[in-house]
Amino acid sequence: GESVGLHLPTLSVQEGDNSIINCAYSNSASDYFIWYKQESGKGPQFIIDIRSNMDKRQGQRVTVLLNKTVKHLSLQIAATQPGDSAVYFCAENMNTGFQKLVFGTGTRLLVSP
Amino acid sequence: EAQVTQNPRYLITVTGKKLTVTCSQNMNHEYMSWYRQDPGLGLRQIYYSMNVEVTDKGDVPEGYKVSRKEKRNFPLILESPSPNQTSLYFCASSLIQTTEAFFGQGTRLTVV
């Protein structure tokens, strides 16, 4: 598989547990946030997004929470499955006069059966 | 099927030999971009294009060129590759800049 995750923080959970992956973003003017999932050997895949006028958004088994006060974003995965094992990235759209999407370095999620 | 297609998936080349990595999308997206992904550094934007004939530098443009002659294609050109350009490259497209980006499968480039 690809070696992009050599130095990533890792979250290890058991199958069926709920997982929470955290992300601190840098710019208080950022107005759009995305979570991506990257499996070994594949490109990042969109999971869920949220705009800055919301603080929570739910998808299928996933919830994104946005705390603008402390510039914190989290991804909650309910009933984690082995297929959820991947690297998860947050990205922020830095709306500072021009639009720019900036990615975090990622968190590796390992799900044990 | 909506997709972003990159070619080749894997490439080993020698220093100084010009190469092109192709990227094509079938979603009629205006915005396309190239990223490189390196361990511990995440995804860093190389170049982006807001539309046909409109391109601009990202965070790490040195040693790269791009062109956008058609809406669907956005090739990445390395005129004189060097070993520090060994990396995993991704092309992405989105309807506009601030919407979900769709990524290609990646190109693993090794420059020796």
XYZ file of N, CA and C in Angstrom:
675
model
N 0.831 -1.210 0.000
C 0.000 0.000 0.000
C 0.858 1.249 0.000
N 0.245 2.404 -0.070
C 0.973 3.664 -0.112
C 1.550 3.992 1.256
N 2.617 4.780 1.276
C 3.300 5.056 2.532
C 2.968 6.427 3.066
N 1.842 7.008 2.662
C 1.573 8.380 3.064
C 1.297 8.516 4.540
N 0.966 7.414 5.229
C 0.554 7.539 6.621
C 1.617 7.168 7.620
N 2.909 7.232 7.245
C 3.965 6.730 8.120
C 3.997 7.410 9.471
N 3.728 8.741 9.518
C 3.936 9.453 10.764
C 2.639 10.030 11.304
N 1.539 9.394 11.034
C 0.260 9.946 11.427
C -0.142 9.536 12.821
N -0.869 10.422 13.542
C -1.513 9.974 14.784
C -2.503 8.871 14.439
N -2.622 7.925 15.354
C -3.448 6.752 15.096
C -4.486 6.580 16.174
N -5.699 6.271 15.757
C -6.783 5.946 16.675
C -7.154 4.482 16.445
N -7.036 3.687 17.485
C -7.373 2.266 17.386
C -8.658 1.995 18.156
N -9.616 1.369 17.503
C -10.898 1.073 18.146
C -11.301 -0.354 17.822
N -12.266 -0.845 18.596
C -12.836 -2.162 18.328
C -14.072 -2.010 17.442
N -14.298 -2.996 16.634
C -15.496 -3.011 15.803
C -16.738 -2.802 16.673
N -17.613 -1.930 16.219
C -18.836 -1.662 16.971
C -18.752 -0.443 17.870
N -17.524 -0.039 18.208
C -17.357 1.179 19.010
C -17.683 2.405 18.173
N -17.892 3.523 18.867
C -17.996 4.807 18.177
C -16.601 5.437 18.135
N -16.269 6.051 17.006
C -14.958 6.689 16.844
C -15.134 8.198 16.751
N -14.196 8.905 17.326
C -14.194 10.367 17.199
C -12.813 10.796 16.730
N -12.774 11.439 15.598
C -11.519 11.947 15.038
C -11.575 13.465 15.093
N -10.518 14.052 15.617
C -10.503 15.495 15.836
C -9.582 16.223 14.875
N -9.895 17.490 14.685
C -9.101 18.314 13.787
C -9.164 19.756 14.283
N -8.003 20.372 14.433
C -7.937 21.791 14.762
C -7.645 22.558 13.481
N -8.450 23.542 13.178
C -8.180 24.313 11.970
C -7.571 25.646 12.335
N -7.036 26.318 11.329
C -6.141 27.432 11.648
C -6.760 28.812 11.482
N -7.775 28.929 10.634
C -8.207 30.269 10.253
C -9.643 30.538 10.686
N -9.829 31.545 11.500
C -11.178 31.860 11.990
C -12.105 32.339 10.859
N -11.530 32.730 9.720
C -12.349 33.168 8.580
C -12.773 31.999 7.691
N -12.287 30.793 7.980
C -12.660 29.628 7.153
C -14.159 29.400 7.241
N -14.780 29.142 6.095
C -16.249 29.097 6.051
C -16.805 27.775 5.558
N -15.927 26.841 5.252
C -16.398 25.568 4.703
C -15.393 24.505 5.089
N -15.895 23.351 5.523
C -15.022 22.293 6.023
C -15.479 20.952 5.452
N -14.501 20.113 5.163
C -14.797 18.804 4.573
C -14.002 17.738 5.304
N -14.593 16.579 5.450
C -13.862 15.396 5.911
C -13.722 14.445 4.734
N -12.485 13.931 4.578
C -12.188 12.943 3.538
C -11.656 11.670 4.183
N -11.912 10.564 3.505
C -11.388 9.261 3.904
C -10.451 8.778 2.800
N -9.275 8.304 3.186
C -8.339 7.772 2.195
C -7.921 6.365 2.582
N -8.333 5.424 1.775
C -7.931 4.027 1.968
C -6.612 3.792 1.250
N -5.915 2.782 1.688
C -4.599 2.474 1.132
C -4.676 2.284 -0.382
N -3.840 3.010 -1.106
C -3.785 2.859 -2.558
C -4.855 3.599 -3.318
N -5.630 4.427 -2.614
C -6.720 5.149 -3.279
C -6.622 6.645 -3.027
N -7.363 7.397 -3.814
C -7.451 8.828 -3.593
C -8.433 9.140 -2.484
N -8.339 10.349 -1.905
C -9.290 10.743 -0.856
C -10.733 10.724 -1.366
N -11.639 10.284 -0.506
C -13.062 10.246 -0.854
C -13.818 11.141 0.101
N -14.720 11.928 -0.434
C -15.570 12.806 0.363
C -16.430 11.997 1.329
N -16.491 12.456 2.589
C -17.386 11.818 3.555
C -18.550 12.751 3.862
N -18.227 13.934 4.337
C -19.259 14.869 4.768
C -18.655 16.262 4.817
N -19.493 17.261 4.630
C -19.017 18.640 4.733
C -19.938 19.446 5.643
N -19.457 20.633 6.021
C -20.259 21.504 6.867
C -19.848 22.941 6.591
N -20.810 23.835 6.569
C -20.511 25.248 6.383
C -20.490 25.933 7.742
N -19.878 27.085 7.791
C -19.626 27.725 9.086
C -20.877 28.263 9.756
N -21.998 28.283 9.049
C -23.236 28.746 9.677
C -23.975 27.598 10.393
N -23.317 26.427 10.453
C -23.886 25.277 11.148
C -22.894 24.825 12.208
N -23.371 24.084 13.207
C -22.439 23.502 14.173
C -22.508 21.982 14.196
N -23.447 21.422 13.444
C -23.564 19.964 13.416
C -24.223 19.555 12.107
N -23.723 18.450 11.573
C -24.352 17.903 10.381
C -24.222 16.393 10.431
N -25.296 15.712 10.081
C -25.279 14.250 10.167
C -25.424 13.631 8.798
N -24.684 12.515 8.631
C -24.827 11.706 7.435
C -25.161 10.289 7.859
N -24.860 9.379 6.976
C -25.115 7.981 7.320
C -23.985 7.473 8.210
N -24.246 7.231 9.456
C -23.273 6.761 10.472
C -22.198 7.793 10.797
N -22.213 8.924 10.175
C -21.202 9.940 10.485
C -21.868 11.253 10.891
N -21.189 11.942 11.800
C -21.629 13.253 12.253
C -20.414 14.158 12.304
N -20.541 15.355 11.785
C -19.464 16.337 11.904
C -19.938 17.439 12.856
N -19.065 17.788 13.783
C -19.327 18.866 14.725
C -18.322 19.979 14.502
N -18.802 21.190 14.516
C -17.948 22.354 14.299
C -18.053 23.282 15.504
N -16.932 23.572 16.115
C -16.871 24.514 17.228
C -16.002 25.691 16.792
N -16.642 26.750 16.361
C -15.902 27.891 15.820
C -15.176 28.669 16.913
N -15.669 28.561 18.138
C -15.041 29.296 19.240
C -13.596 28.857 19.446
N -13.388 27.542 19.365
C -12.035 27.022 19.582
C -11.422 26.493 18.290
N -12.055 26.757 17.160
C -11.572 26.326 15.848
C -11.306 24.829 15.831
N -12.338 24.076 16.127
C -12.214 22.635 16.244
C -13.317 21.949 15.444
N -12.909 20.904 14.783
C -13.812 20.110 13.947
C -13.673 18.659 14.379
N -14.766 17.926 14.454
C -14.650 16.507 14.765
C -15.545 15.689 13.850
N -15.102 14.461 13.647
C -15.865 13.498 12.864
C -16.197 12.334 13.772
N -17.461 12.043 13.919
C -17.894 10.924 14.730
C -18.427 9.842 13.807
N -17.910 8.628 13.997
C -18.359 7.482 13.210
C -19.035 6.516 14.174
N -20.282 6.238 13.940
C -21.037 5.339 14.810
C -20.833 3.887 14.375
N -20.789 3.011 15.374
C -20.692 1.566 15.111
C -19.607 1.282 14.077
N -18.384 1.654 14.420
C -17.256 1.555 13.502
C -17.059 0.122 13.004
N -16.771 0.019 11.723
C -16.605 -1.275 11.071
C -15.177 -1.407 10.531
N -14.703 -2.637 10.317
C -13.352 -2.808 9.757
C -13.157 -2.033 8.458
N -14.195 -1.903 7.667
C -14.105 -1.146 6.416
C -13.909 0.345 6.618
N -14.044 0.808 7.836
C -13.793 2.225 8.133
C -12.311 2.497 8.346
N -11.520 1.456 8.432
C -10.071 1.633 8.619
C -9.503 2.401 7.429
N -8.872 3.525 7.727
C -8.360 4.399 6.661
C -7.678 5.587 7.330
N -7.163 6.485 6.507
C -6.674 7.772 6.996
C -7.764 8.802 6.735
N -8.046 9.615 7.733
C -9.094 10.627 7.634
C -8.466 12.023 7.679
N -8.856 12.848 6.695
C -8.352 14.217 6.612
C -9.484 15.208 6.787
N -9.202 16.282 7.515
C -10.109 17.410 7.458
C -9.515 18.444 6.504
N -10.367 19.243 5.916
C -9.920 20.327 5.050
C -10.766 21.555 5.354
N -10.120 22.718 5.341
C -10.840 23.965 5.568
C -10.694 24.870 4.351
N -11.749 25.580 4.038
C -11.683 26.578 2.972
C -11.368 27.917 3.619
N -10.147 28.379 3.386
C -9.696 29.609 4.019
C -10.180 30.795 3.193
N -11.241 31.370 3.634
C -11.864 32.482 2.920
C -11.235 33.795 3.382
N -10.040 34.059 2.844
C -9.294 35.250 3.269
C -9.089 36.175 2.092
N -10.166 36.568 1.463
C -10.044 37.403 0.272
C -9.971 36.569 -0.986
N -9.438 35.363 -0.874
C -9.503 34.403 -1.960
C -9.803 33.046 -1.326
N -10.290 32.149 -2.150
C -10.694 30.842 -1.641
C -9.509 29.896 -1.720
N -9.273 29.135 -0.661
C -8.167 28.175 -0.670
C -8.510 27.021 0.251
N -8.470 25.820 -0.280
C -8.752 24.630 0.507
C -7.442 24.097 1.047
N -7.338 23.992 2.373
C -6.121 23.520 3.025
C -6.430 22.244 3.797
N -5.587 21.228 3.581
C -5.811 19.931 4.194
C -4.974 19.753 5.445
N -5.523 19.070 6.444
C -4.746 18.635 7.593
C -3.892 17.439 7.211
N -3.027 17.012 8.121
C -2.104 15.915 7.827
C -2.747 14.550 7.989
N -3.879 14.469 8.677
C -4.611 13.217 8.730
C -4.457 12.434 10.016
N -5.420 11.558 10.262
C -5.422 10.625 11.394
C -5.723 9.241 10.849
N -4.922 8.275 11.296
C -5.172 6.901 10.851
C -6.138 6.248 11.824
N -7.205 5.662 11.308
C -8.163 4.909 12.117
C -7.964 3.421 11.847
N -7.703 2.679 12.919
C -7.543 1.227 12.819
C -8.685 0.564 13.568
N -9.441 -0.278 12.893
C -10.588 -0.938 13.500
C -10.307 -2.425 13.589
N -10.325 -2.923 14.822
C -10.065 -4.347 15.046
C -11.374 -5.108 15.111
N -11.413 -6.295 14.517
C -12.643 -7.106 14.545
C -12.981 -7.567 15.960
N -20.353 6.940 -15.085
C -19.923 7.090 -13.695
C -19.051 8.339 -13.574
N -19.362 9.169 -12.567
C -18.591 10.384 -12.335
C -17.197 10.010 -11.833
N -16.176 10.511 -12.511
C -14.841 10.150 -12.045
C -13.778 11.120 -12.545
N -12.656 11.045 -11.827
C -11.439 11.748 -12.218
C -10.407 10.659 -12.537
N -9.841 10.717 -13.720
C -8.933 9.667 -14.181
C -7.538 10.239 -14.373
N -6.597 9.624 -13.697
C -5.196 10.017 -13.833
C -4.430 8.895 -14.512
N -3.430 9.300 -15.296
C -2.514 8.320 -15.888
C -1.121 8.918 -16.023
N -0.089 8.090 -15.752
C -0.176 6.696 -15.312
C -0.417 6.591 -13.803
N -0.654 5.399 -13.308
C -0.774 5.180 -11.870
C 0.600 5.108 -11.207
N 1.551 4.557 -11.913
C 2.912 4.422 -11.393
C 3.895 4.826 -12.486
N 4.934 5.534 -12.075
C 5.943 5.968 -13.043
C 7.291 6.088 -12.357
N 8.279 5.444 -12.942
C 9.661 5.608 -12.508
C 10.409 6.257 -13.660
N 11.099 7.356 -13.369
C 11.805 8.059 -14.421
C 13.163 8.519 -13.905
N 13.947 9.068 -14.811
C 15.282 9.539 -14.439
C 15.288 11.061 -14.372
N 16.191 11.578 -13.589
C 16.326 13.025 -13.426
C 16.485 13.713 -14.781
N 15.687 14.762 -14.981
C 15.802 15.574 -16.186
C 14.966 15.142 -17.370
N 14.323 14.011 -17.296
C 13.518 13.539 -18.428
C 12.077 14.017 -18.293
N 11.696 14.899 -19.192
C 10.369 15.518 -19.125
C 9.260 14.474 -19.092
N 8.260 14.744 -18.267
C 7.119 13.838 -18.217
C 5.825 14.616 -18.011
N 4.729 13.980 -18.390
C 3.397 14.555 -18.211
C 2.500 13.528 -17.542
N 1.794 13.972 -16.528
C 0.766 13.150 -15.900
C -0.581 13.718 -16.328
N -1.405 12.876 -16.908
C -2.677 13.379 -17.420
C -3.772 13.266 -16.367
N -4.757 14.150 -16.475
C -5.913 14.146 -15.591
C -7.127 14.535 -16.413
N -8.182 13.757 -16.278
C -9.398 14.040 -17.004
C -10.601 13.807 -16.100
N -11.596 14.723 -16.198
C -12.820 14.555 -15.406
C -14.030 14.633 -16.337
N -15.078 13.876 -15.964
C -16.260 13.796 -16.826
C -17.487 14.437 -16.183
N -17.256 15.368 -15.256
C -18.369 15.953 -14.506
C -18.631 17.408 -14.892
N -17.932 17.895 -15.904
C -18.091 19.281 -16.351
C -17.751 20.281 -15.241
N -16.792 19.884 -14.400
C -16.386 20.760 -13.301
C -15.518 21.903 -13.805
N -15.698 23.064 -13.183
C -14.888 24.224 -13.545
C -13.518 24.187 -12.871
N -13.506 23.753 -11.619
C -12.292 23.871 -10.813
C -11.532 22.552 -10.787
N -10.247 22.623 -11.106
C -9.384 21.444 -11.037
C -8.080 21.827 -10.355
N -7.459 20.845 -9.712
C -6.219 21.143 -9.011
C -5.338 19.906 -8.942
N -4.068 20.137 -8.691
C -3.095 19.085 -8.475
C -2.522 19.224 -7.072
N -2.357 18.060 -6.425
C -1.760 18.000 -5.101
C -0.631 16.973 -5.119
N 0.305 17.176 -4.219
C 1.251 16.122 -3.926
C 1.083 15.741 -2.460
N 1.304 14.468 -2.196
C 1.113 13.957 -0.837
C 2.393 13.278 -0.388
N 2.936 13.775 0.697
C 4.187 13.245 1.247
C 3.987 12.905 2.716
N 4.688 11.882 3.222
C 4.507 11.464 4.620
C 4.703 12.621 5.591
N 3.740 12.800 6.472
C 3.831 13.833 7.497
C 3.476 15.225 7.030
N 3.261 15.404 5.728
C 2.988 16.748 5.198
C 1.575 16.887 4.652
N 0.852 15.804 4.533
C -0.504 15.883 4.026
C -0.545 16.237 2.548
N -1.665 16.746 2.120
C -1.873 17.141 0.731
C -1.499 18.602 0.555
N -0.610 18.862 -0.358
C -0.206 20.239 -0.639
C -0.533 20.571 -2.098
N -1.138 21.709 -2.282
C -1.596 22.080 -3.616
C -0.440 22.595 -4.471
N -0.356 22.080 -5.686
C 0.713 22.474 -6.602
C 0.244 23.603 -7.508
N -0.829 23.348 -8.227
C -1.446 24.315 -9.132
C -2.945 24.084 -9.117
N -3.665 25.114 -9.491
C -5.089 24.963 -9.650
C -5.571 25.745 -10.871
N -6.797 25.412 -11.282
C -7.383 26.088 -12.445
C -8.853 26.367 -12.161
N -9.210 27.625 -12.291
C -10.600 28.018 -12.034
C -11.494 27.730 -13.239
N -10.893 27.664 -14.418
C -11.660 27.368 -15.632
C -10.680 27.270 -16.801
N -11.192 27.067 -17.985
C -10.338 26.936 -19.165
C -9.454 28.176 -19.297
N -8.160 27.923 -19.515
C -7.157 28.977 -19.705
C -6.925 29.847 -18.471
N -7.435 29.420 -17.318
C -7.205 30.168 -16.074
C -6.525 29.242 -15.077
N -5.239 29.456 -14.858
C -4.490 28.627 -13.908
C -3.703 29.520 -12.960
N -3.374 28.977 -11.802
C -2.592 29.762 -10.840
C -1.820 28.825 -9.923
N -0.784 29.385 -9.308
C 0.091 28.588 -8.436
C -0.594 28.278 -7.124
N -0.303 27.085 -6.620
C -0.714 26.712 -5.286
C 0.419 26.954 -4.315
N 0.582 26.057 -3.360
C 1.598 26.241 -2.323
C 2.997 25.782 -2.736
N 3.064 24.796 -3.612
C 4.369 24.226 -3.974
C 4.499 24.092 -5.488
N 4.515 25.202 -6.239
C 4.493 25.119 -7.704
C 5.852 24.920 -8.377
N 6.945 25.090 -7.620
C 8.262 25.079 -8.245
C 8.556 23.724 -8.895
N 8.972 23.778 -10.160
C 9.327 22.566 -10.891
C 8.166 21.941 -11.645
N 7.002 22.578 -11.598
C 5.807 22.042 -12.247
C 5.203 23.072 -13.192
N 4.514 22.556 -14.208
C 3.695 23.387 -15.083
C 2.368 22.687 -15.287
N 1.357 23.475 -15.635
C 0.049 22.907 -15.963
C -0.506 23.635 -17.177
N -1.547 23.063 -17.750
C -2.288 23.755 -18.804
C -3.750 23.351 -18.697
N -4.626 24.232 -19.165
C -6.068 23.920 -19.145
C -6.657 24.442 -20.463
N -6.454 23.646 -21.491
C -6.949 24.030 -22.814
C -8.393 23.596 -23.015
N -8.792 22.571 -22.288
C -10.170 22.091 -22.352
C -10.660 21.940 -20.924
N -11.971 21.994 -20.754
C -12.515 21.940 -19.408
C -12.222 20.607 -18.729
N -12.238 19.530 -19.465
C -12.126 18.214 -18.850
C -10.694 17.808 -18.508
N -9.695 18.402 -19.126
C -8.314 17.930 -18.960
C -7.422 18.948 -18.256
N -6.559 18.445 -17.408
C -5.668 19.324 -16.644
C -4.353 18.580 -16.414
N -3.490 18.514 -17.431
C -2.244 17.768 -17.277
C -1.225 18.488 -16.396
N -0.425 17.703 -15.706
C 0.680 18.196 -14.886
C 1.982 17.857 -15.599
N 2.805 18.852 -15.792
C 4.034 18.686 -16.573
C 5.243 18.926 -15.677
N 6.178 17.990 -15.711
C 7.459 18.170 -15.037
C 8.509 18.273 -16.134
N 8.992 19.485 -16.378
C 9.910 19.724 -17.485
C 11.259 19.042 -17.250
N 11.734 19.086 -16.021
C 13.026 18.492 -15.682
C 12.932 17.899 -14.282
N 12.354 16.711 -14.172
C 12.102 16.134 -12.847
C 13.373 15.956 -12.025
N 13.227 16.141 -10.729
C 14.343 15.911 -9.811
C 13.880 14.951 -8.712
N 14.831 14.312 -8.019
C 14.456 13.328 -6.989
C 13.521 13.886 -5.909
N 13.592 15.195 -5.624
C 12.693 15.734 -4.592
C 11.245 15.866 -5.078
N 11.002 15.490 -6.328
C 9.635 15.447 -6.827
C 9.060 14.024 -6.773
N 9.825 13.128 -6.201
C 9.301 11.793 -5.916
C 8.191 11.946 -4.889
N 6.995 11.505 -5.252
C 5.841 11.742 -4.396
C 4.631 11.016 -4.960
N 3.528 11.130 -4.237
C 2.226 10.630 -4.678
C 1.412 11.848 -5.099
N 0.948 11.849 -6.341
C 0.253 12.997 -6.900
C -1.226 12.689 -7.100
N -2.047 13.685 -6.768
C -3.481 13.566 -6.958
C -4.010 14.745 -7.734
N -4.882 14.430 -8.677
C -5.660 15.433 -9.374
C -7.049 15.441 -8.741
N -7.647 16.624 -8.667
C -8.984 16.736 -8.095
C -9.802 17.727 -8.903
N -11.111 17.528 -8.897
C -11.986 18.494 -9.556
C -13.197 18.755 -8.679
N -13.772 19.938 -8.816
C -14.993 20.281 -8.110
C -15.787 21.258 -8.964
N -17.064 21.320 -8.668
C -17.950 22.183 -9.453
C -17.445 23.624 -9.425
N -17.219 24.109 -8.224
C -16.530 25.381 -8.013
C -15.541 25.136 -6.889
N -14.786 26.131 -6.526
C -13.705 25.899 -5.568
C -14.215 25.468 -4.195
N -15.353 25.974 -3.795
C -15.804 25.723 -2.425
C -16.885 24.647 -2.360
N -16.743 23.622 -3.129
C -17.613 22.464 -3.015
C -16.754 21.204 -2.975
N -17.391 20.095 -2.704
C -16.716 18.810 -2.603
C -15.776 18.562 -3.774
N -14.549 18.185 -3.467
C -13.580 17.839 -4.502
C -13.576 16.330 -4.716
N -13.558 15.921 -5.979
C -13.442 14.516 -6.342
C -11.997 14.276 -6.738
N -11.412 13.239 -6.190
C -10.000 12.948 -6.433
C -9.810 11.767 -7.375
N -8.727 11.845 -8.126
C -8.297 10.700 -8.907
C -7.663 9.643 -8.016
N -7.235 8.547 -8.621
C -6.673 7.425 -7.857
C -5.218 7.652 -7.472
N -4.605 8.648 -8.021
C -3.231 8.955 -7.646
C -2.212 8.426 -8.644
N -1.076 9.109 -8.689
C 0.068 8.695 -9.500
C 1.282 8.662 -8.599
N 1.860 7.482 -8.475
C 3.081 7.340 -7.671
C 4.275 7.557 -8.587
N 4.972 8.683 -8.376
C 6.121 9.046 -9.213
C 7.412 8.865 -8.428
N 8.352 8.177 -9.048
C 9.693 8.038 -8.476
C 10.691 8.579 -9.480
N 11.503 9.527 -9.038
C 12.541 10.117 -9.888
C 13.897 9.681 -9.337
N 14.664 8.996 -10.175
C 15.964 8.476 -9.701
C 17.120 9.218 -10.373
